[in-house]
Amino acid sequence: MSTLNFDRTMTILPFSDPAALALAIQAIYQGPILVQLPRVFALLAAPTCRGARQLDDTKVRLPGKHYGTAIGSLAKFVAQAQAECLPAAFNRCEQFRALTGSFIRLPFHSATVQSTTLLNGTHQGLLLDEEWRALFEGLESCFETNAAEPMWNHRNYCAPLCTSCNLSGHAEGSITEYEKAYQFGKARGLRLFLTAEAAAGEQGSYPVLGIESHQVCIHREGPGLWRLKEAIPMALRSW
């Protein structure tokens, strides 16, 4: 049974609702969608230059900001990386599962490559549990046959863009409260809001872990970081 809530122009329903994926696919072609992740509210958009521009408009994006993605297929994410730049401890899909609950930053291209999604050739994807990845993978399937995009250095990567639900550079940072997220979505004209139960414990933006050939770096702290640090082999710890 569907649990849709039509709030004037914004449809609100749980991400686990049977209708959620179909509505998300329909909505993401039109513009960003709002999602309540376990620890923070986020925006998803099409992994295209048009999708990035829509996020720019929604967030009033400041210069120098980059967009990550929400990983559906872990295999497709890892396949984008330069294999020779990955350490032996993190060069196969199953090795990354211990980092669930973080943004994983991998070297997609040489360090000279810069774009909306690439910082010094690297790109970061958010890895969540299987229930969320099923939703993200459903969205990925819509963009598998897209033409190569300049922001992917003239390749195609199909995971949905993923960024914090807030105005770029806002003093209060990422939104972790339902009412604030709801008001943001209404004010920015978003058409779909997928909700979920908040995880117990600390709320906030997910940690960012950079995987390099000889080390793993913490680019941003966040909820669950202590557990993630324990999953990194001693020889790769940069802290």
mmCIF file of C-alpha atoms in Angstrom:
data_model
loop_
_atom_site.group_PDB
_atom_site.id
_atom_site.type_symbol
_atom_site.label_atom_id
_atom_site.label_comp_id
_atom_site.label_asym_id
_atom_site.label_seq_id
_atom_site.Cartn_x
_atom_site.Cartn_y
_atom_site.Cartn_z
ATOM 1 C CA MET A 1 0.000 0.000 0.000
ATOM 2 C CA SER A 2 1.441 3.383 -0.993
ATOM 3 C CA THR A 3 1.898 6.142 1.583
ATOM 4 C CA LEU A 4 2.043 9.156 -0.716
ATOM 5 C CA ASN A 5 1.446 12.587 0.752
ATOM 6 C CA PHE A 6 0.755 15.299 -1.809
ATOM 7 C CA ASP A 7 1.702 18.621 -0.194
ATOM 8 C CA ARG A 8 0.656 21.062 -2.896
ATOM 9 C CA THR A 9 3.606 20.822 -5.277
ATOM 10 C CA MET A 10 5.882 18.471 -3.277
ATOM 11 C CA THR A 11 5.175 14.740 -3.018
ATOM 12 C CA ILE A 12 6.369 13.185 0.260
ATOM 13 C CA LEU A 13 6.712 9.444 0.864
ATOM 14 C CA PRO A 14 9.090 6.923 2.490
ATOM 15 C CA PHE A 15 11.984 5.836 0.302
ATOM 16 C CA SER A 16 10.950 2.233 0.998
ATOM 17 C CA ASP A 17 7.479 2.784 -0.471
ATOM 18 C CA PRO A 18 6.813 0.605 -3.558
ATOM 19 C CA ALA A 19 6.131 3.759 -5.577
ATOM 20 C CA ALA A 20 9.317 5.567 -4.504
ATOM 21 C CA LEU A 21 11.691 4.442 -7.259
ATOM 22 C CA ALA A 22 9.278 5.140 -10.099
ATOM 23 C CA LEU A 23 8.516 8.593 -8.724
ATOM 24 C CA ALA A 24 12.217 9.293 -8.159
ATOM 25 C CA ILE A 25 13.050 8.313 -11.738
ATOM 26 C CA GLN A 26 10.328 10.585 -13.053
ATOM 27 C CA ALA A 27 11.318 13.487 -10.801
ATOM 28 C CA ILE A 28 15.093 13.359 -11.255
ATOM 29 C CA TYR A 29 14.732 14.004 -14.992
ATOM 30 C CA GLN A 30 13.021 17.277 -14.083
ATOM 31 C CA GLY A 31 15.222 18.451 -11.226
ATOM 32 C CA PRO A 32 16.836 17.593 -7.866
ATOM 33 C CA ILE A 33 14.987 15.475 -5.316
ATOM 34 C CA LEU A 34 15.196 15.724 -1.536
ATOM 35 C CA VAL A 35 16.047 12.605 0.481
ATOM 36 C CA GLN A 36 16.293 11.898 4.196
ATOM 37 C CA LEU A 37 19.394 9.746 4.534
ATOM 38 C CA PRO A 38 20.017 7.974 7.866
ATOM 39 C CA ARG A 39 22.151 10.813 9.268
ATOM 40 C CA VAL A 40 21.536 13.882 7.098
ATOM 41 C CA PHE A 41 19.197 15.326 4.485
ATOM 42 C CA ALA A 42 20.578 15.398 0.959
ATOM 43 C CA LEU A 43 19.804 16.307 -2.639
ATOM 44 C CA LEU A 44 20.044 13.898 -5.559
ATOM 45 C CA ALA A 45 20.244 14.995 -9.187
ATOM 46 C CA ALA A 46 20.926 13.559 -12.613
ATOM 47 C CA PRO A 47 24.665 12.803 -13.195
ATOM 48 C CA THR A 48 24.770 15.202 -16.118
ATOM 49 C CA CYS A 49 25.896 18.762 -16.725
ATOM 50 C CA ARG A 50 22.228 19.748 -16.664
ATOM 51 C CA GLY A 51 21.739 17.997 -13.325
ATOM 52 C CA ALA A 52 24.770 19.805 -11.895
ATOM 53 C CA ARG A 53 23.425 23.160 -13.080
ATOM 54 C CA GLN A 54 20.100 22.384 -11.421
ATOM 55 C CA LEU A 55 21.922 21.689 -8.149
ATOM 56 C CA ASP A 56 23.860 24.930 -8.606
ATOM 57 C CA ASP A 57 20.580 26.820 -8.854
ATOM 58 C CA THR A 58 18.951 24.967 -5.949
ATOM 59 C CA LYS A 59 21.910 25.472 -3.603
ATOM 60 C CA VAL A 60 23.031 28.867 -4.976
ATOM 61 C CA ARG A 61 26.384 27.151 -5.329
ATOM 62 C CA LEU A 62 29.565 28.974 -4.354
ATOM 63 C CA PRO A 63 32.699 28.766 -6.535
ATOM 64 C CA GLY A 64 35.108 25.939 -5.781
ATOM 65 C CA LYS A 65 32.479 23.421 -4.678
ATOM 66 C CA HIS A 66 32.276 19.908 -6.135
ATOM 67 C CA TYR A 67 29.534 17.294 -6.249
ATOM 68 C CA GLY A 68 29.789 13.687 -5.137
ATOM 69 C CA THR A 69 27.470 10.837 -6.061
ATOM 70 C CA ALA A 70 25.338 8.240 -4.289
ATOM 71 C CA ILE A 71 26.759 4.792 -5.071
ATOM 72 C CA GLY A 72 24.303 2.232 -6.380
ATOM 73 C CA SER A 73 26.603 -0.292 -8.045
ATOM 74 C CA LEU A 74 29.832 -0.501 -6.079
ATOM 75 C CA ALA A 75 31.410 -2.338 -9.018
ATOM 76 C CA LYS A 76 30.706 0.544 -11.399
ATOM 77 C CA PHE A 77 32.114 3.044 -8.915
ATOM 78 C CA VAL A 78 35.359 1.126 -8.383
ATOM 79 C CA ALA A 79 35.676 0.494 -12.134
ATOM 80 C CA GLN A 80 35.954 4.254 -12.702
ATOM 81 C CA ALA A 81 39.111 4.435 -10.562
ATOM 82 C CA GLN A 82 42.664 4.233 -11.838
ATOM 83 C CA ALA A 83 43.549 0.726 -10.666
ATOM 84 C CA GLU A 84 47.270 1.451 -10.455
ATOM 85 C CA CYS A 85 46.561 4.215 -7.917
ATOM 86 C CA LEU A 86 44.705 1.975 -5.458
ATOM 87 C CA PRO A 87 46.399 0.103 -2.589
ATOM 88 C CA ALA A 88 46.117 -3.685 -2.414
ATOM 89 C CA ALA A 89 43.798 -3.359 0.593
ATOM 90 C CA PHE A 90 41.281 -1.381 -1.477
ATOM 91 C CA ASN A 91 41.284 -2.564 -5.062
ATOM 92 C CA ARG A 92 38.288 -4.937 -5.057
ATOM 93 C CA CYS A 93 34.621 -4.167 -4.445
ATOM 94 C CA GLU A 94 34.201 -6.329 -1.372
ATOM 95 C CA GLN A 95 37.078 -4.517 0.359
ATOM 96 C CA PHE A 96 35.144 -1.239 0.310
ATOM 97 C CA ARG A 97 32.080 -2.582 2.122
ATOM 98 C CA ALA A 98 33.753 -1.931 5.485
ATOM 99 C CA LEU A 99 33.586 1.779 4.606
ATOM 100 C CA THR A 100 29.776 1.818 4.412
ATOM 101 C CA GLY A 101 28.544 5.057 5.934
ATOM 102 C CA SER A 102 31.134 7.303 4.294
ATOM 103 C CA PHE A 103 31.999 9.175 1.140
ATOM 104 C CA ILE A 104 34.849 7.294 -0.537
ATOM 105 C CA ARG A 105 37.177 9.458 -2.631
ATOM 106 C CA LEU A 106 38.958 7.617 -5.457
ATOM 107 C CA PRO A 107 41.341 8.726 -8.235
ATOM 108 C CA PHE A 108 39.175 8.645 -11.379
ATOM 109 C CA HIS A 109 41.654 10.541 -13.556
ATOM 110 C CA SER A 110 45.055 12.227 -13.421
ATOM 111 C CA ALA A 111 45.535 14.982 -10.849
ATOM 112 C CA THR A 112 45.335 17.671 -13.535
ATOM 113 C CA VAL A 113 41.638 17.011 -14.240
ATOM 114 C CA GLN A 114 39.166 19.444 -12.650
ATOM 115 C CA SER A 115 35.397 19.700 -13.053
ATOM 116 C CA THR A 116 32.160 20.022 -11.124
ATOM 117 C CA THR A 117 32.543 16.391 -10.016
ATOM 118 C CA LEU A 118 36.324 15.923 -10.156
ATOM 119 C CA LEU A 119 38.795 17.518 -7.736
ATOM 120 C CA ASN A 120 42.399 16.993 -8.801
ATOM 121 C CA GLY A 121 41.175 13.962 -10.711
ATOM 122 C CA THR A 122 39.382 12.422 -7.719
ATOM 123 C CA HIS A 123 35.678 11.806 -7.183
ATOM 124 C CA GLN A 124 33.788 10.832 -4.038
ATOM 125 C CA GLY A 125 30.786 8.524 -3.764
ATOM 126 C CA LEU A 126 28.562 7.904 -0.758
ATOM 127 C CA LEU A 127 28.328 4.228 0.225
ATOM 128 C CA LEU A 128 25.255 3.282 2.260
ATOM 129 C CA ASP A 129 23.622 -0.044 3.078
ATOM 130 C CA GLU A 130 21.962 -2.327 0.550
ATOM 131 C CA GLU A 131 18.454 -0.927 0.950
ATOM 132 C CA TRP A 132 19.641 2.537 -0.059
ATOM 133 C CA ARG A 133 21.933 1.205 -2.776
ATOM 134 C CA ALA A 134 18.938 -0.502 -4.381
ATOM 135 C CA LEU A 135 17.281 2.898 -4.777
ATOM 136 C CA PHE A 136 20.458 4.509 -6.084
ATOM 137 C CA GLU A 137 21.093 1.639 -8.484
ATOM 138 C CA GLY A 138 17.580 2.042 -9.834
ATOM 139 C CA LEU A 139 18.392 5.673 -10.578
ATOM 140 C CA GLU A 140 21.736 4.692 -12.122
ATOM 141 C CA SER A 141 19.971 2.481 -14.630
ATOM 142 C CA CYS A 142 18.293 5.542 -16.139
ATOM 143 C CA PHE A 143 21.602 7.100 -17.137
ATOM 144 C CA GLU A 144 23.688 4.092 -18.215
ATOM 145 C CA THR A 145 23.388 4.936 -21.910
ATOM 146 C CA ASN A 146 23.958 8.679 -21.550
ATOM 147 C CA ALA A 147 26.453 10.349 -23.825
ATOM 148 C CA ALA A 148 29.884 11.139 -22.381
ATOM 149 C CA GLU A 149 29.838 14.280 -20.236
ATOM 150 C CA PRO A 150 32.564 16.944 -19.893
ATOM 151 C CA MET A 151 32.209 16.887 -16.110
ATOM 152 C CA TRP A 152 33.247 13.197 -16.157
ATOM 153 C CA ASN A 153 36.234 14.068 -18.350
ATOM 154 C CA HIS A 154 34.289 12.941 -21.410
ATOM 155 C CA ARG A 155 33.241 9.616 -19.954
ATOM 156 C CA ASN A 156 29.890 8.454 -18.623
ATOM 157 C CA TYR A 157 29.337 7.683 -14.953
ATOM 158 C CA CYS A 158 25.708 7.057 -14.078
ATOM 159 C CA ALA A 159 25.383 7.342 -10.266
ATOM 160 C CA PRO A 160 23.103 10.214 -9.171
ATOM 161 C CA LEU A 161 24.786 13.376 -7.968
ATOM 162 C CA CYS A 162 24.553 13.695 -4.181
ATOM 163 C CA THR A 163 25.107 16.783 -2.056
ATOM 164 C CA SER A 164 23.968 18.322 1.214
ATOM 165 C CA CYS A 165 20.490 19.802 1.450
ATOM 166 C CA ASN A 166 21.278 23.444 2.184
ATOM 167 C CA LEU A 167 22.328 26.681 0.579
ATOM 168 C CA SER A 168 25.988 26.509 -0.381
ATOM 169 C CA GLY A 169 28.228 27.722 2.429
ATOM 170 C CA HIS A 170 25.335 28.243 4.863
ATOM 171 C CA ALA A 171 26.591 29.029 8.362
ATOM 172 C CA GLU A 172 24.476 26.279 9.966
ATOM 173 C CA GLY A 173 25.945 23.618 7.678
ATOM 174 C CA SER A 174 24.097 20.479 6.640
ATOM 175 C CA ILE A 175 20.437 20.063 7.565
ATOM 176 C CA THR A 176 19.636 17.261 10.026
ATOM 177 C CA GLU A 177 16.122 18.313 11.116
ATOM 178 C CA TYR A 178 12.997 17.301 9.209
ATOM 179 C CA GLU A 179 11.213 20.643 9.449
ATOM 180 C CA LYS A 180 14.219 22.572 8.135
ATOM 181 C CA ALA A 181 14.611 20.133 5.255
ATOM 182 C CA TYR A 182 10.913 20.376 4.461
ATOM 183 C CA GLN A 183 11.017 24.172 4.425
ATOM 184 C CA PHE A 184 14.139 24.109 2.232
ATOM 185 C CA GLY A 185 12.405 21.822 -0.251
ATOM 186 C CA LYS A 186 9.318 24.013 -0.392
ATOM 187 C CA ALA A 187 11.323 27.224 -0.736
ATOM 188 C CA ARG A 188 13.487 25.817 -3.541
ATOM 189 C CA GLY A 189 10.568 24.332 -5.454
ATOM 190 C CA LEU A 190 11.531 20.658 -5.129
ATOM 191 C CA ARG A 191 8.896 18.197 -6.333
ATOM 192 C CA LEU A 192 9.769 15.011 -4.422
ATOM 193 C CA PHE A 193 10.821 14.325 -0.826
ATOM 194 C CA LEU A 194 11.777 10.754 0.108
ATOM 195 C CA THR A 195 11.792 10.198 3.863
ATOM 196 C CA ALA A 196 13.320 7.566 6.145
ATOM 197 C CA GLU A 197 13.921 6.904 9.814
ATOM 198 C CA ALA A 198 16.896 8.770 11.217
ATOM 199 C CA ALA A 199 19.682 6.551 12.524
ATOM 200 C CA ALA A 200 20.328 6.562 16.251
ATOM 201 C CA GLY A 201 23.296 8.556 17.484
ATOM 202 C CA GLU A 202 25.207 11.422 15.935
ATOM 203 C CA GLN A 203 23.706 13.237 12.965
ATOM 204 C CA GLY A 204 25.529 15.226 10.286
ATOM 205 C CA SER A 205 27.358 14.954 6.986
ATOM 206 C CA TYR A 206 29.092 11.655 6.354
ATOM 207 C CA PRO A 207 32.890 11.360 6.736
ATOM 208 C CA VAL A 208 35.017 11.613 3.596
ATOM 209 C CA LEU A 209 37.848 9.083 3.213
ATOM 210 C CA GLY A 210 40.412 9.550 0.448
ATOM 211 C CA ILE A 211 41.939 6.308 -0.849
ATOM 212 C CA GLU A 212 45.451 6.867 -2.194
ATOM 213 C CA SER A 213 48.118 4.451 -3.376
ATOM 214 C CA HIS A 214 49.974 4.382 -0.047
ATOM 215 C CA GLN A 215 47.568 5.898 2.460
ATOM 216 C CA VAL A 216 43.982 6.688 3.419
ATOM 217 C CA CYS A 217 43.279 10.302 4.365
ATOM 218 C CA ILE A 218 40.381 11.749 6.336
ATOM 219 C CA HIS A 219 39.109 14.731 4.346
ATOM 220 C CA ARG A 220 36.068 15.306 6.554
ATOM 221 C CA GLU A 221 35.078 13.989 9.946
ATOM 222 C CA GLY A 222 31.527 12.895 10.660
ATOM 223 C CA PRO A 223 29.245 10.322 12.307
ATOM 224 C CA GLY A 224 30.746 6.852 12.684
ATOM 225 C CA LEU A 225 34.299 7.944 11.919
ATOM 226 C CA TRP A 226 35.758 5.922 14.810
ATOM 227 C CA ARG A 227 34.372 2.703 13.281
ATOM 228 C CA LEU A 228 35.632 3.602 9.811
ATOM 229 C CA LYS A 229 39.121 4.337 11.123
ATOM 230 C CA GLU A 230 39.256 0.877 12.664
ATOM 231 C CA ALA A 231 38.522 -0.618 9.226
ATOM 232 C CA ILE A 232 41.649 0.953 7.708
ATOM 233 C CA PRO A 233 44.818 -1.196 7.839
ATOM 234 C CA MET A 234 47.478 0.287 10.118
ATOM 235 C CA ALA A 235 49.948 0.658 7.247
ATOM 236 C CA LEU A 236 47.537 2.958 5.378
ATOM 237 C CA ARG A 237 46.498 5.234 8.238
ATOM 238 C CA SER A 238 47.615 8.810 7.629
ATOM 239 C CA TRP A 239 46.587 9.959 11.134
#
